[in-house]
Amino acid sequence: SQQGEEDPQALSIQEGENATMNCSYKTSINNLQWYRQNSGRGLVHLILIRSNEREKHSGRLRVTLDTSKKSSSLLITASRAADTASYFCATDLGQGGSEKLVFGKGTKLTVNP
Amino acid sequence: NAGVMQNPRHLVRRRGQEARLRCSPMKGHSHVYWYRQLPEEGLKFMVYLQKENIIDESGMPKERFSAEFPKEGPSILRIQQVVRGDSAAYFCASSPQISTGYGYTFGSGTRLTVV
C-alpha cells in the first residue's frame, strides 16, 4: 500500500543547529501533513501543505513540497532540546470522501543541549 | 476545550479476553478515526466513522475487531479474543468535517498490552 517514507530514520544534532527531515510518497495527494510525537505520547499536528503549494512556514518550521518528485521536507531552524521527538509525514489522498492519512515510519530527532 | 480524550491510557488484557477502547472527540467534531501504532512504526489507519456510520473500515482486520460511534457517547474500538499481536498503541483522531484542509487532533492513545 502507498506509504510515506521519511529519511533519515534517526538524526542527532546540537542545540541551535538546523534539522532537516525528508519524506517521499508514491501516489497523488490532496495534502501532506507533518506531525510530532514525543515519546509515549499522542501526535501533535505541526503543519499542512496542500498539493498546489510549494512552501509553507510556521514559526521555526519550514515545509516544502515537490509534487513532481513526490517529496517533502521539514526544516526546523535553531533547534532546541524540546524539539527532541519523532516526526512523521502523513499524506491525505483525499479519496472518495475517506479522509484517512497514510503515515511514514518517522524520523527520530535528538537535539543535544 | 478538552481535546480528544481516550481511555484508558493503559490496558492490560490476557489472551482471549476482550479489549474496549474509548474515544471522545473534540467538542463539535463529528468525525472519528482510529489508528494503530506498533513499536518504532508509524500509525496505520484502521477505521473512519461518523455518528452512527462507518465510512471506511478498510484498515480493520476482518475478524475480532469492530468499531462504533453511537449517536450519544464515545466511539468504541472493540477487540475480541485478543492475541499478543494486538499489543500496540491505539490512537483516535477527530475532525469537524471532511476536506477542511486542517490537520487532525489526536488523543494521547491507549497502550494495549496482551499478556
Coordinates of C-alpha atoms in Angstrom, one line a residue:
Chain A
S1 CA 0.0 0.0 0.0
Q2 CA 1.1 3.6 -0.6
Q3 CA 3.1 5.0 2.3
G4 CA 5.3 7.9 3.1
E5 CA 8.9 7.2 3.8
E6 CA 10.9 9.6 6.0
D7 CA 14.7 9.9 6.0
P8 CA 16.8 9.8 7.8
Q9 CA 15.4 7.3 10.3
A10 CA 17.3 9.0 13.1
L11 CA 19.0 12.4 13.4
S12 CA 21.1 13.7 16.2
I13 CA 22.2 17.4 16.3
Q14 CA 23.3 20.0 18.7
E15 CA 21.0 22.7 20.1
G16 CA 21.0 25.7 17.8
E17 CA 21.6 23.7 14.6
N18 CA 19.0 23.2 11.9
A19 CA 17.3 19.8 11.4
T20 CA 16.1 18.7 8.0
M21 CA 13.8 15.7 7.5
N22 CA 12.6 14.3 4.2
C23 CA 9.5 12.5 3.2
S24 CA 8.8 10.7 -0.1
Y25 CA 5.5 9.2 -1.2
K26 CA 4.2 7.2 -4.1
T27 CA 0.8 8.5 -5.4
S28 CA -1.0 11.8 -5.9
I29 CA -2.1 13.5 -2.8
N30 CA -4.6 16.1 -1.6
N31 CA -2.3 17.4 1.0
L32 CA 0.7 16.4 3.2
Q33 CA 0.9 16.9 6.9
W34 CA 3.7 16.8 9.4
Y35 CA 3.2 15.6 13.0
R36 CA 5.4 15.4 16.1
Q37 CA 5.2 12.7 18.6
N38 CA 7.0 12.8 22.0
S39 CA 8.0 9.5 23.4
G40 CA 4.9 7.7 24.7
R41 CA 2.5 10.4 23.7
G42 CA 0.0 11.2 21.0
L43 CA 0.6 13.1 17.8
V44 CA 0.7 16.8 17.5
H45 CA -0.2 18.4 14.2
L46 CA 2.6 20.8 13.1
I47 CA 1.8 22.0 9.6
L48 CA -0.2 21.1 6.5
I49 CA 0.8 21.9 2.9
R50 CA -1.7 21.5 0.1
S51 CA -0.8 19.9 -3.2
N52 CA -0.9 23.2 -5.0
E53 CA 1.5 24.8 -2.5
R54 CA 5.3 24.7 -2.7
E55 CA 6.5 26.1 0.6
K56 CA 5.0 27.0 3.9
H57 CA 6.3 28.5 7.2
S58 CA 5.2 28.3 10.7
G59 CA 7.4 29.8 13.4
R60 CA 10.7 27.9 13.2
L61 CA 9.3 25.3 10.8
R62 CA 9.6 25.4 7.1
V63 CA 8.0 22.8 4.8
T64 CA 8.5 22.3 1.1
L65 CA 6.6 20.1 -1.3
D66 CA 7.7 19.0 -4.7
T67 CA 4.8 17.1 -6.3
S68 CA 6.9 16.3 -9.4
K69 CA 9.3 14.4 -7.2
K70 CA 6.6 13.3 -4.7
S71 CA 8.7 14.5 -1.8
S72 CA 8.5 17.0 1.1
S73 CA 11.0 18.3 3.6
L74 CA 10.6 19.7 7.1
L75 CA 13.2 22.1 8.3
I76 CA 13.4 23.1 12.0
T77 CA 15.6 26.1 12.4
A78 CA 17.6 26.9 15.6
S79 CA 16.7 23.6 17.2
R80 CA 16.1 23.3 20.9
A81 CA 16.3 20.3 23.3
A82 CA 12.5 20.4 23.5
D83 CA 12.3 19.6 19.8
T84 CA 13.5 16.1 20.6
A85 CA 10.7 13.8 19.3
S86 CA 9.7 11.6 16.4
Y87 CA 8.5 13.4 13.3
F88 CA 6.0 11.8 10.9
C89 CA 4.8 12.9 7.5
A90 CA 1.3 11.8 6.6
T91 CA -0.3 12.0 3.2
D92 CA -4.0 12.7 2.7
L93 CA -5.1 11.1 -0.5
G94 CA -8.5 12.7 -0.5
Q95 CA -10.1 9.6 -1.9
G96 CA -13.8 9.4 -2.3
G97 CA -14.8 11.0 1.0
S98 CA -12.5 8.9 3.1
E99 CA -10.1 11.2 4.9
K100 CA -7.6 8.7 6.2
L101 CA -4.0 9.6 6.5
V102 CA -1.1 7.4 5.4
F103 CA 1.9 7.8 7.7
G104 CA 5.6 7.1 7.2
K105 CA 7.7 5.4 9.9
G106 CA 9.1 8.6 11.2
T107 CA 12.4 10.3 11.8
K108 CA 13.6 10.2 15.4
L109 CA 15.2 13.6 16.2
T110 CA 17.5 14.1 19.2
V111 CA 18.6 17.6 20.0
N112 CA 21.5 17.6 22.4
P113 CA 21.8 20.5 24.8
Chain B
N1 CA -11.9 22.6 25.1
A2 CA -10.6 19.3 26.4
G3 CA -9.3 17.9 23.2
V4 CA -9.7 14.3 22.1
M5 CA -10.0 12.1 25.2
Q6 CA -9.0 8.5 25.1
N7 CA -9.3 6.0 27.9
P8 CA -7.9 4.0 29.4
R9 CA -4.4 5.2 28.9
H10 CA -3.0 1.8 29.5
L11 CA -4.9 -1.5 29.3
V12 CA -3.6 -5.0 30.1
R13 CA -5.5 -8.0 28.9
R14 CA -4.8 -11.7 28.9
R15 CA -5.0 -13.6 25.7
G16 CA -8.6 -14.4 24.8
Q17 CA -10.1 -11.5 26.7
E18 CA -11.9 -8.6 25.2
A19 CA -10.5 -5.0 25.0
R20 CA -12.7 -2.0 24.8
L21 CA -11.0 1.3 23.9
R22 CA -13.0 4.6 24.2
C23 CA -12.6 7.9 22.3
S24 CA -14.4 11.1 22.9
P25 CA -13.8 13.5 20.1
M26 CA -13.3 17.2 20.5
K27 CA -16.5 19.2 21.1
G28 CA -18.1 19.9 17.8
H29 CA -16.2 17.2 15.9
S30 CA -18.4 14.5 14.3
H31 CA -15.7 12.5 12.5
V32 CA -13.5 10.0 14.3
Y33 CA -10.6 8.0 13.0
W34 CA -8.8 5.1 14.7
Y35 CA -5.1 4.3 14.1
R36 CA -2.8 1.6 15.4
Q37 CA 0.9 2.1 16.1
L38 CA 3.3 -0.8 16.6
P39 CA 6.7 0.0 18.3
E40 CA 9.1 2.0 16.2
E41 CA 6.5 2.3 13.4
G42 CA 4.2 4.9 12.0
L43 CA 0.5 4.9 12.5
K44 CA -1.7 2.6 10.4
F45 CA -5.2 3.6 9.6
M46 CA -7.9 1.3 10.9
V47 CA -11.4 2.9 10.5
Y48 CA -13.2 6.2 9.9
L49 CA -16.6 6.8 11.5
Q50 CA -19.2 9.5 11.6
K51 CA -22.0 9.5 14.0
E52 CA -23.8 6.1 13.7
N53 CA -22.0 5.4 10.4
I54 CA -18.8 3.5 9.4
I55 CA -17.4 5.4 6.4
D56 CA -14.2 3.5 5.8
E57 CA -13.1 0.3 7.6
S58 CA -10.5 -0.8 5.0
G59 CA -7.8 -0.9 7.7
M60 CA -9.7 -3.1 10.1
P61 CA -8.7 -6.7 10.5
K62 CA -11.6 -8.8 9.2
E63 CA -12.1 -10.7 12.4
R64 CA -12.3 -9.8 16.1
F65 CA -12.1 -6.0 15.5
S66 CA -15.2 -3.8 15.5
A67 CA -15.8 -0.1 15.9
E68 CA -18.8 2.1 16.6
F69 CA -19.6 5.8 17.1
P70 CA -23.1 6.0 18.5
K71 CA -25.4 9.0 18.5
E72 CA -24.6 9.5 22.1
G73 CA -21.4 8.7 23.9
P74 CA -17.8 8.0 22.8
S75 CA -16.6 6.0 19.9
I76 CA -15.6 2.4 20.9
L77 CA -13.0 0.2 19.4
R78 CA -13.6 -3.3 20.4
I79 CA -11.1 -6.2 20.1
Q80 CA -12.4 -9.6 20.9
Q81 CA -10.3 -12.6 21.9
V82 CA -7.1 -10.6 22.0
V83 CA -3.8 -12.1 21.0
R84 CA -0.2 -11.0 21.6
G85 CA 0.0 -9.4 18.2
D86 CA -2.7 -6.9 19.2
S87 CA -0.3 -5.3 21.6
A88 CA 0.1 -1.8 20.3
A89 CA -0.8 1.9 20.9
Y90 CA -4.2 2.8 19.5
F91 CA -4.8 6.4 18.7
C92 CA -8.0 8.2 17.9
A93 CA -8.3 11.4 16.0
S94 CA -11.2 13.7 15.3
S95 CA -12.1 16.4 12.8
P96 CA -15.1 18.7 12.4
Q97 CA -15.8 18.0 8.7
I98 CA -14.1 16.5 5.7
S99 CA -11.8 18.3 3.3
T100 CA -11.2 21.3 5.6
G101 CA -7.5 21.1 5.0
Y102 CA -6.8 21.2 8.7
G103 CA -4.7 18.6 10.4
Y104 CA -6.4 16.2 12.8
T105 CA -6.4 16.4 16.5
F106 CA -5.1 13.2 18.1
G107 CA -5.7 11.8 21.5
S108 CA -2.9 10.6 23.8
G109 CA -3.7 7.0 22.9
T110 CA -4.4 3.7 24.7
R111 CA -1.5 1.4 25.1
L112 CA -2.8 -2.2 25.0
T113 CA -0.6 -5.0 26.3
V114 CA -1.7 -8.5 25.8
V115 CA -0.1 -11.0 28.2

